[in-house]
């Protein structure tokens, strides 16, 4: 049987190995998940919370081991893994147990449509069934774990396919679900790469996919999912801008941007990769950012005083180097870094700061996904917003200013899924925040209320027991035609006065209407709504 041997990007040591799932096994795994789903969807919501509560406690108990596994397998420092990989699932589980259960309960529809407002109408939220969760390597624990938590609470089952670069963390996630007492087969792990992903997507019983990864693979996933009409959620790449206004707090801004550009060695979909600075603050900001980046300690992810570990693989280093070389050729100034740290190991790179970036540079257009931040001066906040939006990506952005009015004016002008002011990537950390991108950065959402509703199919149930026909049923007649015409005029009249004229014609027909048809309920509020 084929195996994946995981070598640590930090030092090449073997972290462990897993067996690749033969694609021929995937069909039976899907069927098992489907059987588990059929029973699980009947479990009342408050009871579905119990294994989630146990899962939360297990994560808390095993947090050091999980952080160490991620550090060894993927390369981010242990402390960083604690913050970025473990806090979000703990918070998301609390959100789901508290808000999720409330949001998924059936709820009454308060219609203002006069034809239907007198009935009992209800929304029910149904799970889809079996999902494929296809995950990336850069946040191998928090991304699939939080997605699986929300999927299972809402009554779904899932097969998780972690990245072949981080299969051990993927296996650990599914082990935790099993230990927490979720039903057998409800959450399973598929190990491998594209062939396994494609086999999951080809199966007609898989009804949805949450794909987190690159734009080109995301497109292929959507194309394949369309063959069997699966629900598709795509969380894709980013090229996040930070906009620094001339009134920004220099120290705070430089500190925040240094972290947001270099966290996880820059391998974050929402890393700050482009910074647009109002010209008056340009040189002071470069000095301040240089000062912050120069203090970052690059080293082994298991050392307690390391700020930044290695990148995950050689292809990452090559892209960073290509973007730096391209910037230099086009007039960029490397103010800090720029080189591989071969003294530390094969995959370490210096935090790199490029000033005088221009729009044509690759590092201002393509996702770099490494420890490189590029800075460009601009003449105004409006120019910064224009440049920030002139990208195929639209994941997140940040604005750095002391003036709330400016921030509140600019934030809605940015074409992206979330905006942080005087911070960055806040939406992912707050489980009430919604996560997802505009444009090429994604389709659909995860996290928060909107993310939860993506995982269920809303069903509208309308009840009426009068035994009377609806006004629009057969037989059509001249009288009903006339009444319908007056009703339209009355309900959609541009003013109450004009509507009043029609009422006089309608009134004599009201007895006929109420005697023969399902009741209409009209109030002044409804008339305003229709107008
Ligand atoms: P990737 O697209 O190379 O791979 C993602 C997953 O897809 C892996 O599990 C991979 O094995 C699988 N895969 C590959 N080919 C497939 C196919 N044909 N069919 C089905 N599955 C297939 O991405 P990556 O390198 O693992 O992750 C980095 C990318 O992910 C970056 O672009 C980053 O911005 C993005 N990302 C986005 C978010 C977000 O929330 N928007 C979060 C993390 C990472």
Coordinates of C-alpha atoms and ligand atoms in Angstrom, one line a residue:
X1 CA 0.0 0.0 0.0
X2 CA 1.3 3.4 -0.9
X3 CA 2.4 5.6 2.0
X4 CA 3.1 9.3 2.7
X5 CA 6.2 9.8 4.8
X6 CA 6.0 13.2 6.5
X7 CA 9.3 15.0 6.9
X8 CA 9.5 18.1 9.1
X9 CA 10.2 21.3 7.1
X10 CA 12.2 22.4 10.1
X11 CA 14.9 19.8 10.0
X12 CA 14.0 17.0 7.6
X13 CA 13.4 14.6 10.5
X14 CA 10.6 12.0 9.9
X15 CA 7.5 13.1 11.8
X16 CA 5.4 10.0 10.9
X17 CA 3.7 8.3 8.0
X18 CA 0.2 7.4 6.8
X19 CA -1.2 5.0 4.3
X20 CA -2.7 6.6 1.2
X21 CA -6.4 5.8 0.8
X22 CA -6.9 3.7 -2.3
X23 CA -9.4 5.5 -4.5
X24 CA -11.3 2.2 -4.8
X25 CA -12.1 2.5 -1.1
X26 CA -13.7 5.9 -1.3
X27 CA -17.1 4.7 -2.5
X28 CA -17.6 2.4 0.5
X29 CA -16.4 5.2 2.9
X30 CA -19.0 7.5 1.4
X31 CA -21.7 4.9 1.8
X32 CA -20.7 4.4 5.5
X33 CA -20.8 8.2 6.0
X34 CA -24.2 8.3 4.4
X35 CA -25.5 5.6 6.8
X36 CA -24.2 7.5 9.7
X37 CA -25.8 10.7 8.4
X38 CA -29.2 9.1 8.1
X39 CA -29.2 8.2 11.8
X40 CA -27.4 11.4 12.9
X41 CA -29.9 13.8 11.2
X42 CA -32.6 12.3 13.4
X43 CA -30.7 13.2 16.6
X44 CA -32.3 16.3 18.2
X45 CA -30.1 19.4 18.0
X46 CA -29.5 19.7 21.8
X47 CA -28.2 16.1 21.8
X48 CA -25.8 16.8 19.0
X49 CA -24.1 19.3 21.2
X50 CA -22.9 16.6 23.7
X51 CA -20.1 15.1 21.5
X52 CA -19.2 18.6 20.4
X53 CA -18.7 19.5 24.1
X54 CA -16.5 16.5 24.6
X55 CA -14.5 17.4 21.5
X56 CA -13.9 20.9 22.9
X57 CA -12.6 19.4 26.1
X58 CA -10.4 16.9 24.3
X59 CA -8.9 19.7 22.2
X60 CA -8.2 21.7 25.4
X61 CA -6.7 18.7 27.1
X62 CA -4.5 17.8 24.1
X63 CA -3.6 21.4 23.1
X64 CA 0.1 21.1 23.7
X65 CA 0.4 17.8 21.7
X66 CA -1.7 19.2 18.8
X67 CA 0.4 22.4 18.7
X68 CA 3.6 20.4 18.7
X69 CA 2.3 18.1 15.9
X70 CA 1.4 21.1 13.7
X71 CA 4.8 22.7 14.5
X72 CA 6.7 19.6 13.5
X73 CA 4.6 18.7 10.4
X74 CA 3.9 22.2 9.0
X75 CA 6.6 24.4 10.6
X76 CA 4.8 27.2 12.4
X77 CA 6.2 27.9 16.0
X78 CA 4.4 26.0 18.8
X79 CA 3.2 29.2 20.5
X80 CA 1.8 30.4 17.1
X81 CA 0.0 27.1 16.6
X82 CA -1.6 27.5 20.1
X83 CA -2.9 31.0 19.1
X84 CA -3.9 30.5 15.5
X85 CA -4.7 26.8 15.3
X86 CA -6.3 26.1 18.7
X87 CA -8.1 29.3 19.8
X88 CA -10.4 29.4 16.8
X89 CA -11.8 25.8 17.2
X90 CA -12.3 26.3 20.9
X91 CA -14.2 29.5 20.2
X92 CA -16.1 28.1 17.2
X93 CA -17.3 25.1 19.3
X94 CA -18.6 27.6 22.0
X95 CA -20.3 29.6 19.3
X96 CA -22.0 26.5 17.8
X97 CA -23.2 25.2 21.2
X98 CA -24.6 28.6 22.1
X99 CA -25.6 30.4 18.9
X100 CA -25.5 27.5 16.4
X101 CA -28.2 25.5 18.2
X102 CA -30.4 28.6 18.3
X103 CA -29.8 29.5 14.6
X104 CA -30.7 26.0 13.4
X105 CA -34.0 25.7 15.3
X106 CA -37.1 25.9 13.1
X107 CA -38.4 29.4 13.1
X108 CA -41.6 31.3 12.1
X109 CA -41.6 33.3 9.0
X110 CA -43.2 36.8 9.6
X111 CA -44.5 37.5 6.2
X112 CA -46.0 40.8 5.3
X113 CA -47.5 39.5 2.1
X114 CA -51.3 39.9 2.6
X115 CA -52.0 36.6 0.8
X116 CA -49.9 34.6 3.2
X117 CA -49.4 36.5 6.4
X118 CA -52.4 34.9 8.1
X119 CA -51.0 31.4 7.8
X120 CA -48.4 29.6 9.8
X121 CA -45.2 29.6 7.9
X122 CA -42.0 28.1 9.2
X123 CA -38.4 27.7 8.1
X124 CA -36.7 24.3 8.8
X125 CA -33.0 23.8 8.3
X126 CA -32.0 20.5 6.8
X127 CA -28.5 19.1 6.4
X128 CA -27.3 18.1 2.9
X129 CA -25.8 14.7 3.8
X130 CA -22.2 13.7 3.1
X131 CA -19.7 16.5 2.4
X132 CA -16.1 16.4 1.1
X133 CA -13.9 18.7 3.2
X134 CA -10.7 19.3 1.1
X135 CA -8.1 21.1 3.2
X136 CA -4.8 23.0 2.6
X137 CA -1.5 22.5 4.5
X138 CA -1.1 26.1 5.8
X139 CA -3.6 25.9 8.7
X140 CA -4.0 22.1 8.9
X141 CA -5.9 22.0 12.2
X142 CA -8.1 25.0 12.6
X143 CA -9.5 25.2 9.0
X144 CA -10.9 21.6 8.7
X145 CA -11.6 21.3 12.4
X146 CA -13.9 24.4 12.5
X147 CA -15.6 23.3 9.3
X148 CA -16.2 19.8 10.5
X149 CA -17.6 21.1 13.8
X150 CA -20.2 23.3 12.0
X151 CA -21.0 20.5 9.5
X152 CA -21.7 17.9 12.2
X153 CA -23.7 20.2 14.5
X154 CA -25.9 21.0 11.5
X155 CA -26.5 17.3 11.0
X156 CA -24.1 16.5 8.1
X157 CA -21.4 13.8 7.7
X158 CA -18.0 14.4 6.1
X159 CA -14.9 12.9 4.6
X160 CA -11.9 15.0 5.3
X161 CA -9.0 15.0 2.9
X162 CA -6.1 16.8 4.4
X163 CA -3.2 18.1 2.2
X164 CA -0.6 15.4 1.5
X165 CA 1.9 17.7 3.2
X166 CA 0.0 17.6 6.5
X167 CA -1.8 14.2 6.7
X168 CA -0.9 13.6 10.4
X169 CA -2.8 16.6 11.6
X170 CA -5.7 15.5 9.4
X171 CA -5.6 12.0 11.0
X172 CA -5.5 13.6 14.4
X173 CA -8.6 15.6 13.8
X174 CA -10.7 12.5 12.8
X175 CA -9.2 10.6 15.8
X176 CA -10.5 13.4 18.1
X177 CA -14.0 13.2 16.5
X178 CA -14.0 9.5 17.2
X179 CA -12.8 9.9 20.8
X180 CA -15.4 12.5 21.4
X181 CA -18.1 10.0 20.7
X182 CA -19.5 11.1 17.3
X183 CA -21.2 8.2 15.6
X184 CA -19.0 5.7 13.8
X185 CA -18.3 6.7 10.2
X186 CA -19.8 10.3 10.5
X187 CA -16.3 11.9 10.1
X188 CA -13.6 9.9 8.3
X189 CA -10.2 10.7 6.8
X190 CA -9.2 10.2 3.2
X191 CA -5.4 10.4 2.8
X192 CA -3.8 11.4 -0.5
X193 CA -3.8 14.2 -3.2
X194 CA -5.7 15.0 -6.4
X195 CA -6.9 11.4 -7.2
X196 CA -8.5 11.0 -3.8
X197 CA -10.0 14.5 -4.0
X198 CA -11.4 13.8 -7.4
X199 CA -12.8 10.4 -6.4
X200 CA -14.7 12.1 -3.5
X201 CA -16.1 14.7 -5.9
X202 CA -17.2 12.2 -8.4
X203 CA -19.4 10.3 -6.0
X204 CA -23.0 11.3 -6.4
X205 CA -23.8 10.7 -2.7
X206 CA -21.4 13.4 -1.7
X207 CA -23.8 16.4 -1.6
X208 CA -21.5 19.3 -0.8
X209 CA -17.8 20.3 -0.8
X210 CA -15.9 22.8 1.3
X211 CA -12.7 23.3 -0.6
X212 CA -9.9 25.5 0.9
X213 CA -6.9 26.0 -1.3
X214 CA -5.6 27.7 -4.4
X215 CA -7.7 29.4 -7.1
X216 CA -6.9 27.0 -10.1
X217 CA -7.7 23.9 -8.1
X218 CA -10.8 25.6 -6.6
X219 CA -12.0 26.1 -10.2
X220 CA -11.5 22.5 -11.1
X221 CA -13.3 21.4 -7.9
X222 CA -16.3 23.6 -8.8
X223 CA -16.4 22.2 -12.3
X224 CA -16.3 18.6 -11.1
X225 CA -18.8 19.3 -8.3
X226 CA -21.2 20.7 -11.0
X227 CA -21.4 17.3 -12.7
X228 CA -23.5 16.0 -9.7
X229 CA -25.0 19.4 -8.6
X230 CA -23.1 19.5 -5.3
X231 CA -23.2 22.5 -3.0
X232 CA -19.9 24.2 -3.3
X233 CA -18.0 26.5 -0.9
X234 CA -14.6 27.7 -2.0
X235 CA -12.2 29.4 0.4
X236 CA -9.4 30.5 -2.0
X237 CA -6.3 32.6 -2.1
X238 CA -5.7 36.2 -1.3
X239 CA -3.4 39.2 -1.9
X240 CA -4.4 41.2 1.1
X241 CA -3.8 45.0 1.1
X242 CA -3.2 47.1 4.2
X243 CA -4.0 50.8 3.8
X244 CA -1.9 53.1 6.1
X245 CA -3.4 56.7 6.3
X246 CA -1.2 59.6 7.3
X247 CA -2.8 59.9 10.8
X248 CA -2.0 56.3 11.7
X249 CA -0.3 55.4 14.9
X250 CA 3.1 54.6 13.5
X251 CA 4.4 52.1 16.1
X252 CA 1.1 50.2 16.4
X253 CA 0.7 50.0 12.6
X254 CA 4.2 48.8 12.0
X255 CA 3.8 46.2 14.8
X256 CA 0.5 45.0 13.4
X257 CA 1.5 44.8 9.8
X258 CA 4.8 43.0 10.7
X259 CA 2.8 40.3 12.4
X260 CA 0.1 40.1 9.7
X261 CA 2.7 39.8 6.9
X262 CA 4.9 37.2 8.6
X263 CA 2.6 35.0 10.7
X264 CA 3.1 31.4 9.6
X265 CA 6.1 32.6 7.6
X266 CA 3.7 34.6 5.4
X267 CA 1.8 31.4 4.4
X268 CA -1.6 32.7 5.3
X269 CA -4.4 33.3 2.8
X270 CA -5.0 36.6 4.5
X271 CA -1.4 37.7 4.9
X272 CA -0.7 41.4 4.3
X273 CA 1.2 41.3 1.1
X274 CA 0.7 44.8 -0.3
X275 CA 0.9 48.0 1.8
X276 CA -0.3 51.3 0.5
X277 CA 0.9 54.2 2.6
X278 CA -0.1 57.9 2.3
X279 CA 3.0 59.7 1.1
X280 CA 3.4 61.9 4.2
X281 CA 4.0 58.9 6.3
X282 CA 5.8 56.8 3.8
X283 CA 9.5 57.1 4.9
X284 CA 8.6 57.1 8.7
X285 CA 6.5 54.0 8.1
X286 CA 9.2 52.2 6.2
X287 CA 11.6 52.9 9.1
X288 CA 9.1 51.7 11.7
X289 CA 8.2 48.5 9.7
X290 CA 11.9 47.8 9.1
X291 CA 12.5 48.1 12.9
X292 CA 9.7 45.6 13.7
X293 CA 10.6 43.1 11.0
X294 CA 14.3 43.2 11.9
X295 CA 13.4 41.9 15.4
X296 CA 11.7 38.7 14.1
X297 CA 13.7 35.7 15.3
X298 CA 13.7 33.0 12.6
X299 CA 14.4 29.5 13.9
X300 CA 13.3 26.0 14.7
X301 CA 9.5 25.9 15.4
X302 CA 10.0 23.9 18.5
X303 CA 12.2 26.5 20.2
X304 CA 10.2 28.7 22.6
X305 CA 11.8 32.0 21.4
X306 CA 11.2 31.5 17.7
X307 CA 8.9 34.0 16.0
X308 CA 9.0 32.5 12.5
X309 CA 9.8 29.0 11.3
X310 CA 10.6 27.6 7.9
X311 CA 8.3 27.6 4.9
X312 CA 6.6 24.3 4.2
X313 CA 8.4 23.2 1.0
X314 CA 10.9 24.2 -1.6
X315 CA 8.2 25.4 -4.1
X316 CA 7.3 28.1 -1.6
X317 CA 10.9 29.4 -1.4
X318 CA 11.1 29.5 -5.1
X319 CA 8.0 31.7 -5.4
X320 CA 9.3 34.2 -2.8
X321 CA 12.6 34.4 -4.5
X322 CA 11.0 34.9 -7.9
X323 CA 8.9 37.8 -6.5
X324 CA 11.9 39.5 -4.9
X325 CA 14.0 39.2 -8.1
X326 CA 11.2 40.6 -10.2
X327 CA 10.7 43.5 -7.8
X328 CA 14.5 44.3 -7.9
X329 CA 14.4 44.3 -11.7
X330 CA 11.5 46.7 -11.7
X331 CA 13.0 49.3 -9.4
X332 CA 12.0 47.9 -5.9
X333 CA 14.3 48.5 -3.0
X334 CA 15.0 45.5 -0.7
X335 CA 15.3 47.2 2.7
X336 CA 15.5 44.1 4.7
X337 CA 16.1 40.4 4.1
X338 CA 15.8 38.9 0.6
X339 CA 17.8 35.7 1.2
X340 CA 17.4 32.1 2.2
X341 CA 18.8 31.3 5.7
X342 CA 20.8 28.2 4.6
X343 CA 22.6 28.3 8.0
X344 CA 19.3 27.3 9.7
X345 CA 18.2 24.6 7.2
X346 CA 16.9 24.2 3.7
X347 CA 13.6 25.9 4.0
X348 CA 14.2 29.1 6.1
X349 CA 13.8 32.5 4.6
X350 CA 14.5 36.0 6.0
X351 CA 11.5 38.3 6.6
X352 CA 11.8 40.6 3.6
X353 CA 10.7 44.2 3.1
X354 CA 10.5 45.7 -0.4
X355 CA 9.9 49.4 -0.7
X356 CA 8.9 51.5 -3.8
X357 CA 6.7 48.7 -5.1
X358 CA 4.8 49.3 -8.3
X359 CA 1.6 47.8 -9.7
X360 CA 3.4 45.8 -12.4
X361 CA 5.5 43.8 -9.9
X362 CA 4.5 40.1 -9.6
X363 CA 4.6 40.5 -5.8
X364 CA 1.9 43.1 -6.1
X365 CA -0.3 40.9 -8.3
X366 CA 0.1 37.2 -7.6
X367 CA -0.2 35.6 -4.2
X368 CA 3.3 35.3 -2.8
X369 CA 2.4 33.2 0.2
X370 CA 5.8 33.7 1.9
X371 CA 7.7 36.1 4.2
X372 CA 7.6 39.1 1.8
X373 CA 5.9 42.4 2.3
X374 CA 5.8 45.1 -0.4
X375 CA 5.2 48.8 0.2
X376 CA 4.0 51.5 -2.2
X377 CA 3.4 55.2 -1.5
X378 CA 0.0 56.7 -2.6
X379 CA -1.3 60.3 -2.8
X380 CA -4.6 59.8 -1.1
X381 CA -6.8 57.3 0.7
X382 CA -9.0 57.1 -2.4
X383 CA -6.0 56.1 -4.5
X384 CA -5.1 53.4 -1.9
X385 CA -8.7 52.0 -2.1
X386 CA -8.5 52.0 -5.9
X387 CA -5.3 50.1 -5.9
X388 CA -6.4 47.7 -3.2
X389 CA -9.5 46.9 -5.3
X390 CA -7.5 46.5 -8.6
X391 CA -6.8 42.9 -7.9
X392 CA -8.5 39.6 -8.9
X393 CA -8.5 38.7 -5.2
X394 CA -10.7 40.0 -2.4
X395 CA -10.2 38.1 0.8
X396 CA -9.5 40.6 3.6
X397 CA -8.0 44.1 4.0
X398 CA -7.1 46.4 6.8
X399 CA -7.1 50.2 7.3
X400 CA -4.8 51.9 9.7
X401 CA -5.9 55.3 11.0
X402 CA -6.8 57.1 14.2
X403 CA -10.0 58.5 12.6
X404 CA -13.1 56.3 12.9
X405 CA -15.0 58.5 10.4
X406 CA -12.4 57.9 7.7
X407 CA -12.3 54.1 8.5
X408 CA -16.0 53.8 8.3
X409 CA -16.2 55.7 5.0
X410 CA -13.4 53.6 3.4
X411 CA -14.2 50.1 4.7
X412 CA -17.4 49.5 2.7
X413 CA -15.5 50.7 -0.4
X414 CA -13.1 47.8 -0.2
X415 CA -14.0 44.7 -2.4
X416 CA -13.3 42.0 0.1
X417 CA -15.0 39.6 2.6
X418 CA -13.8 41.4 5.7
X419 CA -12.0 44.5 6.8
X420 CA -10.1 45.1 10.0
X421 CA -9.3 48.6 11.3
X422 CA -6.0 49.0 13.2
X423 CA -5.6 45.2 13.1
X424 CA -5.7 42.4 10.5
X425 CA -7.4 39.0 9.9
X426 CA -9.8 39.7 12.8
X427 CA -12.8 38.0 11.1
X428 CA -11.2 34.5 11.4
X429 CA -10.4 34.9 15.1
X430 CA -14.0 36.0 16.0
X431 CA -16.3 33.0 15.6
X432 CA -19.2 35.5 15.2
X433 CA -17.4 37.0 12.1
X434 CA -18.1 35.6 8.7
X435 CA -15.2 34.2 6.7
X436 CA -14.9 34.2 2.9
X437 CA -13.8 36.3 -0.1
X438 CA -15.1 38.4 -2.9
X439 CA -14.0 37.8 -6.6
X440 CA -11.4 35.0 -7.0
X441 CA -10.9 34.6 -3.3
X442 CA -14.0 32.5 -2.9
X443 CA -17.6 31.4 -3.2
X444 CA -19.8 31.1 -0.2
X445 CA -18.9 31.6 3.4
X446 CA -17.7 29.7 6.5
X447 CA -18.0 30.7 10.1
X448 CA -20.6 32.8 12.0
X449 CA -24.2 32.9 11.2
X450 CA -23.8 33.2 7.4
X451 CA -21.3 30.3 7.3
X452 CA -23.6 28.0 9.3
X453 CA -26.5 28.7 7.0
X454 CA -24.4 27.6 4.0
X455 CA -24.3 24.1 5.4
X456 CA -28.1 23.6 5.6
X457 CA -30.9 23.7 3.1
X458 CA -33.6 26.0 4.3
X459 CA -37.1 24.6 3.8
X460 CA -40.2 26.8 3.9
X461 CA -43.4 25.2 5.2
X462 CA -46.7 27.1 4.8
X463 CA -49.9 25.8 6.6
X464 CA -53.5 26.8 5.9
X465 CA -56.5 24.8 7.2
X466 CA -59.5 26.9 6.0
X467 CA -60.5 24.4 3.4
X468 CA -61.1 27.2 1.0
X469 CA -59.5 27.5 -2.5
X470 CA -56.9 30.1 -3.2
X471 CA -58.0 33.2 -5.2
X472 CA -55.7 32.2 -8.1
X473 CA -57.0 28.6 -8.5
X474 CA -59.3 27.4 -11.3
X475 CA -61.8 28.3 -12.5
X476 CA -60.7 31.7 -13.7
X477 CA -63.6 34.2 -14.1
X478 CA -64.3 37.7 -15.1
X479 CA -65.1 38.7 -11.5
X480 CA -61.8 37.3 -10.1
X481 CA -59.9 39.0 -12.9
X482 CA -61.5 42.3 -11.9
X483 CA -60.9 41.8 -8.2
X484 CA -57.3 40.8 -8.8
X485 CA -56.8 43.9 -10.9
X486 CA -58.2 46.2 -8.1
X487 CA -56.1 44.4 -5.5
X488 CA -53.0 45.0 -7.5
X489 CA -53.8 48.7 -7.8
X490 CA -54.6 49.0 -4.1
X491 CA -51.6 47.1 -2.9
X492 CA -49.0 48.7 -5.3
X493 CA -50.6 52.2 -5.5
X494 CA -47.9 54.9 -5.2
X495 CA -49.8 56.6 -2.4
X496 CA -52.4 55.8 0.3
X497 CA -54.7 58.4 -1.3
X498 CA -54.7 56.7 -4.7
X499 CA -55.0 53.3 -3.0
X500 CA -58.0 54.7 -1.1
X501 CA -59.9 55.2 -4.4
X502 CA -59.5 51.5 -5.2
X503 CA -60.6 50.5 -1.8
X504 CA -64.1 51.9 -2.5
X505 CA -64.3 49.6 -5.5
X506 CA -63.0 46.6 -3.6
X507 CA -65.1 46.9 -0.5
X508 CA -68.3 45.5 -2.0
X509 CA -66.3 42.5 -3.1
X510 CA -64.8 41.7 0.3
X511 CA -67.7 39.5 1.4
X512 CA -67.5 37.5 -1.8
X513 CA -63.7 37.2 -1.3
X514 CA -63.8 36.0 2.3
X515 CA -66.7 33.6 1.7
X516 CA -65.1 31.8 -1.2
X517 CA -61.4 32.1 -0.8
X518 CA -58.6 31.7 1.7
X519 CA -58.4 34.8 3.8
X520 CA -56.4 37.9 3.0
X521 CA -55.0 39.8 5.9
X522 CA -54.3 43.5 5.3
X523 CA -52.8 46.0 7.7
X524 CA -51.5 49.5 7.1
X525 CA -48.0 48.2 7.7
X526 CA -48.4 45.7 4.9
X527 CA -49.6 48.4 2.5
X528 CA -46.4 50.4 3.2
X529 CA -44.3 47.3 2.7
X530 CA -45.8 46.7 -0.7
X531 CA -45.5 50.2 -1.8
Ligands
LIG1 P1 -4.0 23.5 -3.2 O1 -5.1 24.1 -4.0 O2 -2.7 23.1 -3.9 O3 -4.5 22.2 -2.5 C1 -5.6 22.2 -1.6 C2 -6.2 20.8 -1.4 O4 -6.8 20.4 -2.6 C3 -5.2 19.8 -1.0 O5 -5.8 18.9 -0.1 C4 -4.9 19.0 -2.3 O6 -4.5 17.7 -2.1 C5 -6.3 19.0 -2.9 N1 -6.3 18.9 -4.4 C6 -5.4 19.1 -5.3 N2 -5.8 18.8 -6.5 C7 -7.1 18.4 -6.4 C8 -8.1 18.0 -7.3 N3 -7.9 18.0 -8.6 N4 -9.3 17.7 -6.9 C9 -9.6 17.8 -5.5 N5 -8.7 18.1 -4.6 C10 -7.5 18.5 -5.0 O7 -3.7 24.5 -2.0 P2 -2.6 24.4 -0.9 O8 -1.2 24.7 -1.5 O9 -2.8 23.2 0.0 O10 -3.0 25.7 0.0 C11 -2.6 27.0 -0.3 C12 -3.7 27.8 -0.9 O11 -4.8 27.8 -0.1 C13 -3.3 29.3 -1.0 O12 -3.7 29.8 -2.2 C14 -4.1 29.9 0.1 O13 -4.4 31.3 -0.1 C15 -5.3 29.1 0.1 N6 -6.0 29.2 1.4 C16 -7.2 29.8 1.5 C17 -7.8 30.0 2.7 C18 -9.1 30.7 2.9 O14 -9.7 30.6 3.9 N7 -9.5 31.5 1.9 C19 -7.2 29.4 3.8 C20 -6.1 28.7 3.7 C21 -5.4 28.6 2.5

